[in-house]
mmCIF file of C-alpha atoms and ligand atoms in Angstrom:
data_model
loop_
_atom_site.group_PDB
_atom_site.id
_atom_site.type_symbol
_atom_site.label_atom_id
_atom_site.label_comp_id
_atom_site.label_asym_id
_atom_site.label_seq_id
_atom_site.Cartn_x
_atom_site.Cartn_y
_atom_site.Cartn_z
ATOM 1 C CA UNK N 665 0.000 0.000 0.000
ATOM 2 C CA UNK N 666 1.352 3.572 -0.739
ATOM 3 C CA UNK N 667 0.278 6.363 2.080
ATOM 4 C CA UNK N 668 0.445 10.076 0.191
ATOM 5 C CA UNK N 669 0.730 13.308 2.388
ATOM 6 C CA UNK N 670 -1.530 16.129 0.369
ATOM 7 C CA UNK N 671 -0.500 19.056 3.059
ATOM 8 C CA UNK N 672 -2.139 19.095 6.718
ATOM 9 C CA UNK N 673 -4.164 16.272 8.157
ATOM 10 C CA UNK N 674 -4.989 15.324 4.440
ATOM 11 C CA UNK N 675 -3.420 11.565 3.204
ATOM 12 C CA UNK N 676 -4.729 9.233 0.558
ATOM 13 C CA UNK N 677 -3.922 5.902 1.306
ATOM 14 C CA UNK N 678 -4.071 3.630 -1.797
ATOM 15 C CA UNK N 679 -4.286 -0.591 -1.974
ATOM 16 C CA UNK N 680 -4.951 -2.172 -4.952
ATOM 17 C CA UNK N 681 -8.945 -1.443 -5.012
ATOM 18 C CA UNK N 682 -9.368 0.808 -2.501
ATOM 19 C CA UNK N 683 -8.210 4.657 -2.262
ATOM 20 C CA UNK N 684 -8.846 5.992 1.459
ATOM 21 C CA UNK N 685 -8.827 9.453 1.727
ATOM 22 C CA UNK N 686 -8.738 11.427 4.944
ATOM 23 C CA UNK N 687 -9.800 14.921 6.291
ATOM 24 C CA UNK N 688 -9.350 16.241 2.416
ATOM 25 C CA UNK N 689 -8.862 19.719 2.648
ATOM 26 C CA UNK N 690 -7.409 20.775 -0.359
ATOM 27 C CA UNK N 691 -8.722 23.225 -2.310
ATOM 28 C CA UNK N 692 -8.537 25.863 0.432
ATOM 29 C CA UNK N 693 -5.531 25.176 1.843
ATOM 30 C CA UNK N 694 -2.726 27.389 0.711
ATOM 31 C CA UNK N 695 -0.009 24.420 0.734
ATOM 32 C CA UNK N 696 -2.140 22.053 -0.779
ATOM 33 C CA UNK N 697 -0.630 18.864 -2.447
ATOM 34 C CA UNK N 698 -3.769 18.583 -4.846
ATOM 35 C CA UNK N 699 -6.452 20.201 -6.081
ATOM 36 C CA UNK N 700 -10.018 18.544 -5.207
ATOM 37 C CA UNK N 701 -10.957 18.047 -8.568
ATOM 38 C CA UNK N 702 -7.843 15.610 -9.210
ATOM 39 C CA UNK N 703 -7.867 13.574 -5.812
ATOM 40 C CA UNK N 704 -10.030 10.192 -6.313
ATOM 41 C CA UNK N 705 -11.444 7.966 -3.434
ATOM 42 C CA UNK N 706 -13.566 5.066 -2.777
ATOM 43 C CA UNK N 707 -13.872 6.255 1.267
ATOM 44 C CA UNK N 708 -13.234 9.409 3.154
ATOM 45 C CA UNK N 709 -12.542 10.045 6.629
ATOM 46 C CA UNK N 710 -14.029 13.223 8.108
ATOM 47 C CA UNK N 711 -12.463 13.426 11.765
ATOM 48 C CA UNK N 712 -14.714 16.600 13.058
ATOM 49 C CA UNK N 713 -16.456 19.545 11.568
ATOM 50 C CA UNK N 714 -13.739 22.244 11.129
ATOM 51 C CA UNK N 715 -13.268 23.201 7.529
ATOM 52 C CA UNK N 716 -9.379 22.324 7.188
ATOM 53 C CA UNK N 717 -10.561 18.681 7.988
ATOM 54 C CA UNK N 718 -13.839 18.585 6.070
ATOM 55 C CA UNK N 719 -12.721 20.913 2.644
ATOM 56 C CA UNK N 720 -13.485 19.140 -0.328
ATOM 57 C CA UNK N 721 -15.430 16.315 1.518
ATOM 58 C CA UNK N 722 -18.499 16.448 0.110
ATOM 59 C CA UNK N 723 -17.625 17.237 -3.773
ATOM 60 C CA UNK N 724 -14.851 14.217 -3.713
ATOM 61 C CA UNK N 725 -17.414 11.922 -2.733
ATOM 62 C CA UNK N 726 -19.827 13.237 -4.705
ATOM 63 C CA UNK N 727 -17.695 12.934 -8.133
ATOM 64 C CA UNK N 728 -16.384 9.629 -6.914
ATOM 65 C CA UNK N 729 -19.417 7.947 -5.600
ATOM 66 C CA UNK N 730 -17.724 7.195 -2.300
ATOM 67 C CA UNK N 731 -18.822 6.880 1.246
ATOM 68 C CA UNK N 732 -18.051 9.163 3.997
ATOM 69 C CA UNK N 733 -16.934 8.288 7.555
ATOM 70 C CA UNK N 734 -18.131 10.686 10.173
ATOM 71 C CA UNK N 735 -19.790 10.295 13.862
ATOM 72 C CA UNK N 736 -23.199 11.022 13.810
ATOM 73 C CA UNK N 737 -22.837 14.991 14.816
ATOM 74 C CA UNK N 738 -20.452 15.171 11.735
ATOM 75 C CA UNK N 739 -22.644 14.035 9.197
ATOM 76 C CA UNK N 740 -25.539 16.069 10.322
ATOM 77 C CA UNK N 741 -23.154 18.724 8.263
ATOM 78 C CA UNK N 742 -22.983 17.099 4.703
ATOM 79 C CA UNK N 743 -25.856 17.131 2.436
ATOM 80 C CA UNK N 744 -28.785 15.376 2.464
ATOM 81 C CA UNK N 745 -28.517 12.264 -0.439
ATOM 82 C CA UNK N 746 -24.565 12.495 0.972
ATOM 83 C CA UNK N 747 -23.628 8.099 1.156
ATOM 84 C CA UNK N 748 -22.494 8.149 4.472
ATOM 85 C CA UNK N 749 -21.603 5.617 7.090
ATOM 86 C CA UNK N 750 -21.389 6.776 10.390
ATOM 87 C CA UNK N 751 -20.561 5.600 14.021
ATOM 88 C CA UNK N 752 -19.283 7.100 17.420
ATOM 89 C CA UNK N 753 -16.674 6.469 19.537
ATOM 90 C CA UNK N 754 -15.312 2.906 20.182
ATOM 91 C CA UNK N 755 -16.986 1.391 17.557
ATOM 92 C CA UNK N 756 -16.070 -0.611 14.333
ATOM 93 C CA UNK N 757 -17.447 -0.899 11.805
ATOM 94 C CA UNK N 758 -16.594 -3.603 9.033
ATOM 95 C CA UNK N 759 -16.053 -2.797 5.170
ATOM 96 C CA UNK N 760 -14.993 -3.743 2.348
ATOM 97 C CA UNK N 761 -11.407 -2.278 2.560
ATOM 98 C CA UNK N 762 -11.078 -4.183 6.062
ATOM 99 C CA UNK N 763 -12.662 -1.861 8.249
ATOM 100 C CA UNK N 764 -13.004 0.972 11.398
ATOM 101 C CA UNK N 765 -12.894 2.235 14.630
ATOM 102 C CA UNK N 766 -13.884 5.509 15.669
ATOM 103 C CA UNK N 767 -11.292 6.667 18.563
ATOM 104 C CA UNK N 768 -11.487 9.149 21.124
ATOM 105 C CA UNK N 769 -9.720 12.904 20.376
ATOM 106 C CA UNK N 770 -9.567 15.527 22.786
ATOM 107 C CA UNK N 771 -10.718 18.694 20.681
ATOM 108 C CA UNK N 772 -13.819 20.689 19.324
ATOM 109 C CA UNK N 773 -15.834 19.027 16.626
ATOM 110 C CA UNK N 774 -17.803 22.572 15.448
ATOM 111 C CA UNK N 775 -21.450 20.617 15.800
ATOM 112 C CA UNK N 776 -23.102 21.286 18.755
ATOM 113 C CA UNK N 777 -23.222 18.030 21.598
ATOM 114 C CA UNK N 778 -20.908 16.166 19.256
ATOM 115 C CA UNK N 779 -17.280 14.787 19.438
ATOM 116 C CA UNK N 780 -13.694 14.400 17.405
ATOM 117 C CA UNK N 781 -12.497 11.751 16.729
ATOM 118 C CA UNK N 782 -9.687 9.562 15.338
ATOM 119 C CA UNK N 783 -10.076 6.876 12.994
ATOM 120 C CA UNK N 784 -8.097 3.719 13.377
ATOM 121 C CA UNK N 785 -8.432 1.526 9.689
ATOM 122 C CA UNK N 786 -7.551 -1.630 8.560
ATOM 123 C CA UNK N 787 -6.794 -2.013 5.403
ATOM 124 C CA UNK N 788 -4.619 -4.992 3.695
ATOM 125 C CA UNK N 789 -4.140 -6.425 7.100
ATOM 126 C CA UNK N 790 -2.184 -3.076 8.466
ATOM 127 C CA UNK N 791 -3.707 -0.930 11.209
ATOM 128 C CA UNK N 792 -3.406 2.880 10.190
ATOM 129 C CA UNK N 793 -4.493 5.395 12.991
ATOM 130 C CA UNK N 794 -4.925 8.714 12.049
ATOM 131 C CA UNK N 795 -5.461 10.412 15.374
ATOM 132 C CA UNK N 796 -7.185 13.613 13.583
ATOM 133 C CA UNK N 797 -6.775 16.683 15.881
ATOM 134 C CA UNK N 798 -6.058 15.864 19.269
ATOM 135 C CA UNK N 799 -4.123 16.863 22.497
ATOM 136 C CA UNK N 800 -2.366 13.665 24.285
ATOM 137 C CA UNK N 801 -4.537 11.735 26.051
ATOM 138 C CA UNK N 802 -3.934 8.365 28.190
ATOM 139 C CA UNK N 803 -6.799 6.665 25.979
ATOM 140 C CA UNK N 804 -3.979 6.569 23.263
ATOM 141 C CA UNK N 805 -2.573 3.562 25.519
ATOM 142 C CA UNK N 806 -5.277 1.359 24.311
ATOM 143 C CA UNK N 807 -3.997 1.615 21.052
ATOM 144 C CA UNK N 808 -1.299 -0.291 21.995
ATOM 145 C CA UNK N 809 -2.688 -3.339 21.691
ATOM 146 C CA UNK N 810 -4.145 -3.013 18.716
ATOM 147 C CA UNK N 811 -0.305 -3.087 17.044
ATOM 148 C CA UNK N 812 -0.688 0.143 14.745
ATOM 149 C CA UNK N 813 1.520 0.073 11.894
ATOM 150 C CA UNK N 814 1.775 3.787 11.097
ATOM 151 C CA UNK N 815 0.446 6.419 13.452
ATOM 152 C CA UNK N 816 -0.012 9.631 11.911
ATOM 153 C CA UNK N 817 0.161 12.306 14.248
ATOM 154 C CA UNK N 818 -0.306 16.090 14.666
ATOM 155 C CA UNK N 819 2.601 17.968 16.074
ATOM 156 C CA UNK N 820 1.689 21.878 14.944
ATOM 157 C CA UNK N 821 1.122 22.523 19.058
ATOM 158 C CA UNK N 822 -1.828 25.211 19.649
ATOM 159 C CA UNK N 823 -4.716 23.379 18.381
ATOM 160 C CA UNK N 824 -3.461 20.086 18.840
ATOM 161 C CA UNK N 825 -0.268 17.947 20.297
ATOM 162 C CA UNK N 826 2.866 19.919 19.925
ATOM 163 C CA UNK N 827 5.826 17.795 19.101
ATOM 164 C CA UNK N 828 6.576 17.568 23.049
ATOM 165 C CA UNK N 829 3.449 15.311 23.186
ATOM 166 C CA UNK N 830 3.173 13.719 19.981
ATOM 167 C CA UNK N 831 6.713 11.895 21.399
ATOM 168 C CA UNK N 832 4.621 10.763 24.874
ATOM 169 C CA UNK N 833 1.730 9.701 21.795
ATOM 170 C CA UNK N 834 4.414 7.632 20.589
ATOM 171 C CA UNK N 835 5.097 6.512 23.694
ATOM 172 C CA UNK N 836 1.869 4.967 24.856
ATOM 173 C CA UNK N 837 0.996 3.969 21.020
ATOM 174 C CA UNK N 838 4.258 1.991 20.039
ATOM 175 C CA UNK N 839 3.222 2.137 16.288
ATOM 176 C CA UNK N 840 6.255 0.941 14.049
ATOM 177 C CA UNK N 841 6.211 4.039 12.457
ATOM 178 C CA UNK N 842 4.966 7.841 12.745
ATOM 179 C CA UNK N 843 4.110 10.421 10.112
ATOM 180 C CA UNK N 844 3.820 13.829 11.404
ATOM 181 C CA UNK N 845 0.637 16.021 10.485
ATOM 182 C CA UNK N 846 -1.294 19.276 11.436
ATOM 183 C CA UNK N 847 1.842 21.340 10.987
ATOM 184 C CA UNK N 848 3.451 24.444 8.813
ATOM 185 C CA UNK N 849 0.254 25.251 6.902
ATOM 186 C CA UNK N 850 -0.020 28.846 8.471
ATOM 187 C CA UNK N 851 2.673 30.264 10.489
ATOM 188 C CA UNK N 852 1.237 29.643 13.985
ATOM 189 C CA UNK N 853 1.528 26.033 12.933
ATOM 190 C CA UNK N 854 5.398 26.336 12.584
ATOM 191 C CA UNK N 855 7.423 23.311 14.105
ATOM 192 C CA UNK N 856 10.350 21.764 12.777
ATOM 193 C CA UNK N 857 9.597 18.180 11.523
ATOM 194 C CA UNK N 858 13.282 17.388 11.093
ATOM 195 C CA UNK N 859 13.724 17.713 15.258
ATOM 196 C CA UNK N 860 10.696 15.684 15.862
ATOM 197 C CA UNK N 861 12.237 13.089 14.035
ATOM 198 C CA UNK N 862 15.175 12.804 15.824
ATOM 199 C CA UNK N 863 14.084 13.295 19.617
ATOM 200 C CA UNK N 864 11.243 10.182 18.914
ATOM 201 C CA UNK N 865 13.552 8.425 17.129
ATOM 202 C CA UNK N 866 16.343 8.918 20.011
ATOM 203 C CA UNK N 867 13.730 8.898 22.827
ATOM 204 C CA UNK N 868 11.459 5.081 21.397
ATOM 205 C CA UNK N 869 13.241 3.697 18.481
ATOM 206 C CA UNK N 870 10.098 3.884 16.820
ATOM 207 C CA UNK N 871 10.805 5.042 12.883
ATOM 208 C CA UNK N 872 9.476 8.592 11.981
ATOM 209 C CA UNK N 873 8.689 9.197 8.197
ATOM 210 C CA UNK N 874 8.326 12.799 7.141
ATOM 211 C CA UNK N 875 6.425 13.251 4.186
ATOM 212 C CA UNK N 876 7.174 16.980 2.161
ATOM 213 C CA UNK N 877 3.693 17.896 0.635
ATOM 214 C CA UNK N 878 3.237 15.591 -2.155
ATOM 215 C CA UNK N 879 5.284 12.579 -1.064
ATOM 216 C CA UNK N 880 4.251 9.142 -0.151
ATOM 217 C CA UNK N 881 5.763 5.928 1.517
ATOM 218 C CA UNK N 882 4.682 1.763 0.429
ATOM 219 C CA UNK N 883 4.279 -0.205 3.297
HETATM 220 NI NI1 LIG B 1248 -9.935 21.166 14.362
HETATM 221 MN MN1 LIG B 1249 -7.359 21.278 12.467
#
């Protein structure tokens, strides 16, 4: 499987069948890796309701016919006739591609009463968590068990885990390999993916992939 970085929290993860895309903004990001109208999907991620992780949600899915993953709250936000498969926290949910479980993120969702989340997927028989936006929290222990592959990981700081706590993230995770996200789109997002590398690297052995804005890695 190839895993693409398209700028921010955006990646399209790619199998033979499948393309999974997640939290596509695109077309309104100013660093984008892609413009919406050239990205195809079979399934898209939405982790919570701000506009640099829905963007080009609904018009992907709409061109490509493919689902969207969202908790309930979420989904109240794309268009009716929108195919969408939704769950909450904790749950999987099986699919085609392998499958899903929604996981817990500590951060605003922009609906009213509902939550953000992370998405952990299975796909080809490797576990991909994207944690979506999220400070550290002690329920990314449980995800230990669940032997994640790649964790990918926001480290921008101010809305989300700084590099500081993406490291303890790796910590309690112990993926076998982290891809840094949520960083150097706008200034106040600033951090220096080259240093996170090395002090997780140092600190848990675990491997860190940094992907420049277009980039990809196979698996
Ligand atoms: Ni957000
Ligand atoms: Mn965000």
């Amino acid at each position: 499987m190839n895993i693409k970085y398209l700028g921010h929290s955006c990646f399209l993860i790619t199998s033979k069948e499948y393309a999974l895309l997640f939290d596509p903004f695109l077309n309104g990001n100013p660093s984008s890796g892609a413009k919406a109208d050239d990205v195809n999907a079979t399934h898209i991620f939405v982790t919570h309701g701000h506009d640099d992780h829905i963007g080009d949600a609904v018009s992907i899915a709409t061109r490509c016919g493919a689902t969207i993953y969202a908790t309930v709250e979420t989904a109240g936000l794309f268009p009716k006739g929108a195919a969408l498969d939704v769950g909450q926290m904790g749950g999987f949910i099986p699919a085609d591609f392998g499958g899903v479980k929604f996981t817990s993120a500590i951060h605003g969702s922009n609906v009213s009463g509902g939550l953000s989340c992370g998405f952990l997927v299975t796909l080809d028989g490797k576990k991909i968590y994207h944690a979506g936006d999220t400070g550290l929290s002690m329920d990314m222990a449980l995800l230990e068990d669940d032997n994640v592959d790649v964790a990918l990981l926001p480290i921008g700081d101010r809305f989300t885990m700084g590099p500081k706590d993406a490291l303890r993230a790796t910590k309690l995770i112990k993926p076998k390999q982290v891809i840094p996200m949520h960083y150097n789109t706008w200034p106040v997002l600033n951090q220096d993916a080259s240093r996170f590398k090395k002090d997780v690297e140092a600190a848990t052995g675990v491997k860190v992939t940094v992907l420049a804005i277009g980039d990809s890695v196979s698996l």
